[in-house]
mmCIF file of C-alpha atoms in Angstrom:
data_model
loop_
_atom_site.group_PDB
_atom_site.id
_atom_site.type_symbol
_atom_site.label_atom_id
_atom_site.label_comp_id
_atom_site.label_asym_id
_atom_site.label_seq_id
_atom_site.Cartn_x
_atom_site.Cartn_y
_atom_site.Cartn_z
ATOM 1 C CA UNK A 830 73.175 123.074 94.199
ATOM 2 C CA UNK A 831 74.961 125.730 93.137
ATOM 3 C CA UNK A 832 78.444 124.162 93.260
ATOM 4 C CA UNK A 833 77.217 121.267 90.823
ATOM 5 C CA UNK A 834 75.216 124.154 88.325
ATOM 6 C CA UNK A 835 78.775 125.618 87.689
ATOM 7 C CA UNK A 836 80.361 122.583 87.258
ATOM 8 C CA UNK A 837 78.188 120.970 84.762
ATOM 9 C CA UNK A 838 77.354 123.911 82.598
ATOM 10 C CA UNK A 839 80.786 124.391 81.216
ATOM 11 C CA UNK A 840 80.111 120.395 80.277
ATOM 12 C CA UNK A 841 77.105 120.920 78.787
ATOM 13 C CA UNK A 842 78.264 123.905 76.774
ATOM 14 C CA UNK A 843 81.294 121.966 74.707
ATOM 15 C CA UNK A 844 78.761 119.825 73.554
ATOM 16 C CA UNK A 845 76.184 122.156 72.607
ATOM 17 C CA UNK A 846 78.665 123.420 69.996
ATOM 18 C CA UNK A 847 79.459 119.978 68.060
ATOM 19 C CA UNK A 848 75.957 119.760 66.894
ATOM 20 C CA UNK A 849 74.603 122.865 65.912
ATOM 21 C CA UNK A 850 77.896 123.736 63.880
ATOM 22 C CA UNK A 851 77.021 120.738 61.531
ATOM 23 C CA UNK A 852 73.606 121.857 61.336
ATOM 24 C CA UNK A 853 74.135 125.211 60.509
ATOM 25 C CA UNK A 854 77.111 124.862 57.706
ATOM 26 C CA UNK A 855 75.623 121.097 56.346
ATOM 27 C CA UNK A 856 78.520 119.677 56.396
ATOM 28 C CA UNK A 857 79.169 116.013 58.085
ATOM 29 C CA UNK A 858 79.566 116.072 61.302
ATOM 30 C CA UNK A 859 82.705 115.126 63.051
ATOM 31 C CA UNK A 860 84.210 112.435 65.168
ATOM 32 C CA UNK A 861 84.902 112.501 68.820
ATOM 33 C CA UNK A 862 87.382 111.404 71.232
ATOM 34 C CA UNK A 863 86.951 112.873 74.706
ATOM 35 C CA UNK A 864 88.652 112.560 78.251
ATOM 36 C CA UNK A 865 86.615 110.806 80.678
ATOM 37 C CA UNK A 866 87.865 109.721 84.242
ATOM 38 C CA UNK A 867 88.161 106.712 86.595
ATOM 39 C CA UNK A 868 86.012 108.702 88.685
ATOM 40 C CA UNK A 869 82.924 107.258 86.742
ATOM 41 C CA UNK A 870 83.283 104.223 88.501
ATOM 42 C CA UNK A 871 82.548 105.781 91.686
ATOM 43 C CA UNK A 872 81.581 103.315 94.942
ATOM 44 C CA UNK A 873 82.200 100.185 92.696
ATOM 45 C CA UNK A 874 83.873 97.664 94.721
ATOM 46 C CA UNK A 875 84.428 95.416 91.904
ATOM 47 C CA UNK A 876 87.923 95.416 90.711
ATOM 48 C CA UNK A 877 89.585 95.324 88.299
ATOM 49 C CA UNK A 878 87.469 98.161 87.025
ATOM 50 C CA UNK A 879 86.065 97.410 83.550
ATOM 51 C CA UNK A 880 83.603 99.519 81.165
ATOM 52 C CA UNK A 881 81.221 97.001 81.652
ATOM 53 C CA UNK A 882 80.884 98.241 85.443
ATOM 54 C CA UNK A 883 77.646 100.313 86.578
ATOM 55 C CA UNK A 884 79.162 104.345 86.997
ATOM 56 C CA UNK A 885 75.421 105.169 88.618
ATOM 57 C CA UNK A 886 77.523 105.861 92.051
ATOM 58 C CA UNK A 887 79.484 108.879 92.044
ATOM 59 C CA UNK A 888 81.453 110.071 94.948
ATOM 60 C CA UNK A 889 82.570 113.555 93.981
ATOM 61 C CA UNK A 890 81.054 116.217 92.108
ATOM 62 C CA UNK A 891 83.774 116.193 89.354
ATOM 63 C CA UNK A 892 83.006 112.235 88.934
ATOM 64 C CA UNK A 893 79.249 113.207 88.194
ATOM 65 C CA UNK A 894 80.103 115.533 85.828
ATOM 66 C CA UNK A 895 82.145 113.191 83.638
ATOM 67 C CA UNK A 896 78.932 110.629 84.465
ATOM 68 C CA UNK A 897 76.786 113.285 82.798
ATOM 69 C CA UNK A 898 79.210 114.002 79.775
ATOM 70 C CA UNK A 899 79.002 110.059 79.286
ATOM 71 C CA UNK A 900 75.193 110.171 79.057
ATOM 72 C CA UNK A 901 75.739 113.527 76.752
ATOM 73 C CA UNK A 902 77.476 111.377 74.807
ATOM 74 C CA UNK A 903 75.352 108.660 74.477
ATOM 75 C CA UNK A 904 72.201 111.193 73.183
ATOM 76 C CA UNK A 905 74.367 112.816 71.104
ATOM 77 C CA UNK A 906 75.371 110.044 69.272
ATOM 78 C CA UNK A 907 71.796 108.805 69.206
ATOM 79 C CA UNK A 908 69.918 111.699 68.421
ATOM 80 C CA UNK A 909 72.348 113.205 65.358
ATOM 81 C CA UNK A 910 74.959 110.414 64.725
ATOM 82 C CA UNK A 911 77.893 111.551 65.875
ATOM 83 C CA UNK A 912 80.850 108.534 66.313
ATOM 84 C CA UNK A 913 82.457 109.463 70.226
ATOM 85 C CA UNK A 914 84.982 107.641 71.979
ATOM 86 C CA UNK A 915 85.190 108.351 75.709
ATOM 87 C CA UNK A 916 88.116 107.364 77.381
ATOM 88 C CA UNK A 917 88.769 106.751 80.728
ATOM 89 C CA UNK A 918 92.008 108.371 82.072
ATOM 90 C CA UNK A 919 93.403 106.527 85.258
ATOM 91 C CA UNK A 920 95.679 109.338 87.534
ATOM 92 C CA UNK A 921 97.653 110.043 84.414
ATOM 93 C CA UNK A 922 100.718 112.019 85.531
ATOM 94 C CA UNK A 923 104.396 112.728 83.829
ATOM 95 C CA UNK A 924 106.227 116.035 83.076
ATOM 96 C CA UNK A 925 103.945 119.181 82.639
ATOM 97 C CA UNK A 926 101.103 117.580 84.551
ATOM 98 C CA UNK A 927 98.711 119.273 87.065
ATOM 99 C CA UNK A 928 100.302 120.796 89.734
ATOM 100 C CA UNK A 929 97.365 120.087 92.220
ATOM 101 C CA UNK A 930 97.879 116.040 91.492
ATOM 102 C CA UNK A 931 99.485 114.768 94.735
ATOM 103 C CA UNK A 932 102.621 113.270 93.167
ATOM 104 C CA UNK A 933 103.429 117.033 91.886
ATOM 105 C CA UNK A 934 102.700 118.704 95.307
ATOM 106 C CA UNK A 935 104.539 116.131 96.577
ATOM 107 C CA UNK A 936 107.924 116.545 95.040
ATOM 108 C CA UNK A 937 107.195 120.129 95.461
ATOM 109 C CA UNK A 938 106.841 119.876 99.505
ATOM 110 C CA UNK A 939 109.624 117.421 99.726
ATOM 111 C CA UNK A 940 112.157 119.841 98.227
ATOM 112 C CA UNK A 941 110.900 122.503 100.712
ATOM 113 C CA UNK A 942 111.123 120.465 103.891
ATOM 114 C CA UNK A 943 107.579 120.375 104.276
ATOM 115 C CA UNK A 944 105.639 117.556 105.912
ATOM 116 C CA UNK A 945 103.008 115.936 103.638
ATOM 117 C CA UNK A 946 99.669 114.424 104.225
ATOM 118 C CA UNK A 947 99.571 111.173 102.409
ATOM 119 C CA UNK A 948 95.911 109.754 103.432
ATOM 120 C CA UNK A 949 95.060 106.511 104.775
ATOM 121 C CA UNK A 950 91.069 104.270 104.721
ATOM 122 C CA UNK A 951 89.593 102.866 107.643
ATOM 123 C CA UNK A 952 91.608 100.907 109.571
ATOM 124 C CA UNK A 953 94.937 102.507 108.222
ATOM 125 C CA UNK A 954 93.683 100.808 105.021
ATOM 126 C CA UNK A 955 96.352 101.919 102.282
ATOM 127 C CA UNK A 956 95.188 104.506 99.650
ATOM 128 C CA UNK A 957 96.476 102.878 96.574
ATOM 129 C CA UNK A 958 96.214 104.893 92.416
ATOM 130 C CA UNK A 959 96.388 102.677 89.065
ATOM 131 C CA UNK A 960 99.371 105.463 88.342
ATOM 132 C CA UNK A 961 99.275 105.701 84.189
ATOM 133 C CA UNK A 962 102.174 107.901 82.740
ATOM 134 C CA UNK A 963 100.963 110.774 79.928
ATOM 135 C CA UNK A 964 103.195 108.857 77.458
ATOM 136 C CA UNK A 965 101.317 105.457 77.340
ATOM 137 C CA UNK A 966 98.053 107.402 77.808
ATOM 138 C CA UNK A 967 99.360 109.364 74.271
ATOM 139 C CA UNK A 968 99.677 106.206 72.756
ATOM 140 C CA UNK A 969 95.985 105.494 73.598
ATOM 141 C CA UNK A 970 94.510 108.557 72.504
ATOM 142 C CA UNK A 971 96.153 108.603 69.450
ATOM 143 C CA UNK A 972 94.937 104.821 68.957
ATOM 144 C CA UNK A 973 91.359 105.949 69.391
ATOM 145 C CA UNK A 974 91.902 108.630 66.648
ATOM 146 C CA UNK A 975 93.225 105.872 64.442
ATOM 147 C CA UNK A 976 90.103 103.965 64.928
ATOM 148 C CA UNK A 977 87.648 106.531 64.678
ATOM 149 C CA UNK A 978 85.033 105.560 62.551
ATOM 150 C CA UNK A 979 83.140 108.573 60.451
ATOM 151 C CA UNK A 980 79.931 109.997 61.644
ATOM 152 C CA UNK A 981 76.833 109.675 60.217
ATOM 153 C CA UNK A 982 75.150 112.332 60.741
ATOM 154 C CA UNK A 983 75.365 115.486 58.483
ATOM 155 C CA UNK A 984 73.554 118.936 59.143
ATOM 156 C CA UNK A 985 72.356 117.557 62.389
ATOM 157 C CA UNK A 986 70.793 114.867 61.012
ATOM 158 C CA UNK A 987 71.019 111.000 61.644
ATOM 159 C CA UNK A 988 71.542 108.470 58.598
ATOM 160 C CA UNK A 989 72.598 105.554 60.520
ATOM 161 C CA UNK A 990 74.207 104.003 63.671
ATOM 162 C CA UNK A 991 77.231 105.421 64.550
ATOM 163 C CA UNK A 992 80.127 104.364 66.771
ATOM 164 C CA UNK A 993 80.355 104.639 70.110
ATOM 165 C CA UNK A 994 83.357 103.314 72.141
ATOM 166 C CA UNK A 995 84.580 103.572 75.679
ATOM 167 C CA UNK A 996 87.607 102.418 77.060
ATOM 168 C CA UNK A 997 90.287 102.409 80.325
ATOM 169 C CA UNK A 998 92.878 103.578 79.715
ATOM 170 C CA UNK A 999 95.515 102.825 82.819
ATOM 171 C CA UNK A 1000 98.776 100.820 83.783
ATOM 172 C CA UNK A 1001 96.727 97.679 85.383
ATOM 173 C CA UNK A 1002 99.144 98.274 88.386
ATOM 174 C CA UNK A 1003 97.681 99.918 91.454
ATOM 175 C CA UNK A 1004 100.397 101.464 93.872
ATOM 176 C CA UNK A 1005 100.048 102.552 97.155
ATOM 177 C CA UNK A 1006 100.021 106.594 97.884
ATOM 178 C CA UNK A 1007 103.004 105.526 100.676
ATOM 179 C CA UNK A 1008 105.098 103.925 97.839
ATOM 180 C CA UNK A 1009 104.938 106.589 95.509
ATOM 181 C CA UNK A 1010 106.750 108.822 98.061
ATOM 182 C CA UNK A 1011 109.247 106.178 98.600
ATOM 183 C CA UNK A 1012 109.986 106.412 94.980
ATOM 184 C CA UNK A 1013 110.166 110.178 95.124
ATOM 185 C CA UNK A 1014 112.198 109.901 98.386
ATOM 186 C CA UNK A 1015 114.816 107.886 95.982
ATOM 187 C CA UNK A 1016 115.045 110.250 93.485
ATOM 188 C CA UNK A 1017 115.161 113.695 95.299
ATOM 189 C CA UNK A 1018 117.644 111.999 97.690
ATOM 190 C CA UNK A 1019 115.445 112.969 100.298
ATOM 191 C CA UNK A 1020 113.291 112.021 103.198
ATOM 192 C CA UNK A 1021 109.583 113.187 103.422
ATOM 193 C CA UNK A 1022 108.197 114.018 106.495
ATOM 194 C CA UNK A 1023 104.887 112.619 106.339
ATOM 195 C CA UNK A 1024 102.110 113.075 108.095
ATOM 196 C CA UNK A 1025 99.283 109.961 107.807
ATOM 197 C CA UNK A 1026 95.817 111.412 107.968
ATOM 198 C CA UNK A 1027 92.219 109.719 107.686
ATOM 199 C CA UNK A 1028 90.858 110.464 103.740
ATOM 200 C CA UNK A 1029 88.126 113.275 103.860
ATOM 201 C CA UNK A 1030 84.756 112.524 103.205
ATOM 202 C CA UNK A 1031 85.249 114.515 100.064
ATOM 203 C CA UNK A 1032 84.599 111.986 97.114
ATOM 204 C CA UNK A 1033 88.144 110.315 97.135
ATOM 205 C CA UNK A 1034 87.852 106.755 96.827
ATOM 206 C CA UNK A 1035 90.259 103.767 98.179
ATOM 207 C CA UNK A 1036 91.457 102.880 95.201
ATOM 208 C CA UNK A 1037 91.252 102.457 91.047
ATOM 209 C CA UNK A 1038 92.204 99.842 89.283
ATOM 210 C CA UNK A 1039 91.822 100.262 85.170
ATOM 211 C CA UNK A 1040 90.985 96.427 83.275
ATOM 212 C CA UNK A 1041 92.234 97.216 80.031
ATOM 213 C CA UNK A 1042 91.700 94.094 78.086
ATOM 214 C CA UNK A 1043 89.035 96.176 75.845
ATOM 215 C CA UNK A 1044 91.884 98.983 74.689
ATOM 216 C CA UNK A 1045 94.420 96.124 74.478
ATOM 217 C CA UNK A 1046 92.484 94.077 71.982
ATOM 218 C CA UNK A 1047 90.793 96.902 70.110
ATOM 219 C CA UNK A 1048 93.206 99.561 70.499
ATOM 220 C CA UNK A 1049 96.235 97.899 70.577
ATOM 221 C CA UNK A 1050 97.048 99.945 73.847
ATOM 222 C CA UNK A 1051 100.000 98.385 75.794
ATOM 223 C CA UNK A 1052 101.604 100.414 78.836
ATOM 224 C CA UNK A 1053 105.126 100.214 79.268
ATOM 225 C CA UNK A 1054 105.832 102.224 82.246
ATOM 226 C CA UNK A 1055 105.891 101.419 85.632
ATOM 227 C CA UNK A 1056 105.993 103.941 88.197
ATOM 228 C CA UNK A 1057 109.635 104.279 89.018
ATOM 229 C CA UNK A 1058 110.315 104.689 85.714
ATOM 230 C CA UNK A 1059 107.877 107.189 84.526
ATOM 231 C CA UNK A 1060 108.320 109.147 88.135
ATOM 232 C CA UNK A 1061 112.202 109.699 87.044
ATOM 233 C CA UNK A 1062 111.209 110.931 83.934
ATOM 234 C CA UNK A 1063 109.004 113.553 85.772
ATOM 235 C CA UNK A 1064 111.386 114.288 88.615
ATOM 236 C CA UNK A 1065 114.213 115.159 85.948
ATOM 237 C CA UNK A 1066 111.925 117.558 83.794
ATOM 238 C CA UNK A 1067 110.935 118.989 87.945
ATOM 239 C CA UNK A 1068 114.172 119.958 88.919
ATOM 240 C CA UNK A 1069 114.888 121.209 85.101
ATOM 241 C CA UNK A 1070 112.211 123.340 84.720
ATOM 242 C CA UNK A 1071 112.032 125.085 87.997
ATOM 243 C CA UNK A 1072 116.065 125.270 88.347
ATOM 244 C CA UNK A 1073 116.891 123.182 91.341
ATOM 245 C CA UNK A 1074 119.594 121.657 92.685
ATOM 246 C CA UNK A 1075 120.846 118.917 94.935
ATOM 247 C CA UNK A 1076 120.496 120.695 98.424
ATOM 248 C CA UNK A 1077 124.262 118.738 99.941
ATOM 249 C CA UNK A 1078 126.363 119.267 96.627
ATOM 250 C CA UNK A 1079 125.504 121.932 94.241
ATOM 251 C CA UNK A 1080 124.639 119.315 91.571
ATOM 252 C CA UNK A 1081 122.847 119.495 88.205
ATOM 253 C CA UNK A 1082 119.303 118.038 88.316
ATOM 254 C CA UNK A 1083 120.952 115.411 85.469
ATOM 255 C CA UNK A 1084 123.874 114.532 88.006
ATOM 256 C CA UNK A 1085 121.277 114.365 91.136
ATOM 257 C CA UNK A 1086 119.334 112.158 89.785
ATOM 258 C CA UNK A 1087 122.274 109.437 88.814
#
């Protein structure tokens, strides 16, 4: 499979270099905290999703790659000693975030007067994200770092166990695709057209739903922002940084958004 070669080689490259730097130089090797993905969890049905949860049941290419950077991980820290912390980022999404995330596109079509496709399950079963906002997710990461323990390996060697942690890192609150744009309808002060279609067979799953009792208790990890909140926060830096303005009155973003 092609597609899958090219996607997993880039993977398999990062990780490549950790080692044999430390084993060239001698020097201890460091500690790691990566970005995994909900998308481990795949075709579990369980929710909410913890870290306990079998990820053998991918249902996308891009969820199989962070699968196989989680196993990477695991040899890696077995093999030469090296303390990693994977952590599982549930649809983070704020100001400078990925245009090709739906809640960017979305705003983006909106302002246009384009119609968007918000998808729907079987049955007109809601699509529904654990939406996590970039600042609470920030807080995690750099609670990981804080708790990184030192590896123990040095010049690709092993000289003991060394840590390995993984943890969710989400908002616990799972929000229907539909309600998002309601949000964004509020904000933009104005209506989508939307367009319901049935969700592709292309690896999107129904929903995610992040159990973050681990990161709360070892991490201290606490999310603060629910999605109206951090979604005005994103809308504001939106209409800021690509210079629009309210479509009926000529207002600043600031002013539009009240």
């Amino acid at each position: 499979m092609p597609c899958a070669t090219l996607l997993l080689r880039p993977l398999q490259r990062r990780w490549l270099r950790l080692c044999p730097r430390g084993r060239q130089v001698g020097l201890p090797q460091p500690a790691v905290v990566w970005a995994s993905s909900s998308s481990v969890y795949g075709l579990n049905a369980k929710v909410p999703f913890s870290e306990a949860d079998r990820t053998d049941r991918p249902a996308s290419l891009y969820a199989a790659t962070k699968k196989v950077g989680e196993e990477l991980t695991h040899v890696y820290n077995h093999i030469y000693g090296l303390s990693i912390t994977g952590l599982r980022f549930f649809t983070v999404y704020g100001p400078w975030g990925r245009p090709d995330m739906a809640y960017f596109f979305f705003t983006r079509d909106i302002l246009r007067g384009r119609t968007i496709s918000i998808f729907e399950g079987p049955d007109h079963a809601a699509v529904a994200r654990d939406f996590t906002y970039i600042d609470d997710v920030v807080g995690g990461c750099l609670a990981a770092l804080d708790t990184a323990r030192r590896s123990t390996g040095t010049g690709g060697k092993k000289k003991g166990p060394a840590q390995l942690r993984v943890y969710n890192l989400g908002n616990t609150s799972p929000v229907p695709v539909s309600q998002l744009v309601d949000v964004l309808e509020g904000l933009l002060r104005k209506k989508a057209s939307r367009k319901m279609v049935k969700m592709p067979r292309n690896g999107d799953v129904l929903f995610t739903h992040a159990n973050i009792s681990l990161a709360q208790l070892e991490l201290g990890y606490r999310p603060t922002t629910n999605l109206k909140a951090g979604l005005k926060k994103f809308v504001k830096w939106y209409l800021e940084y690509y210079h629009h303005q309210s479509p009926s009155a000529g207002r600043s973003s600031k002013q539009w958004l009240g």
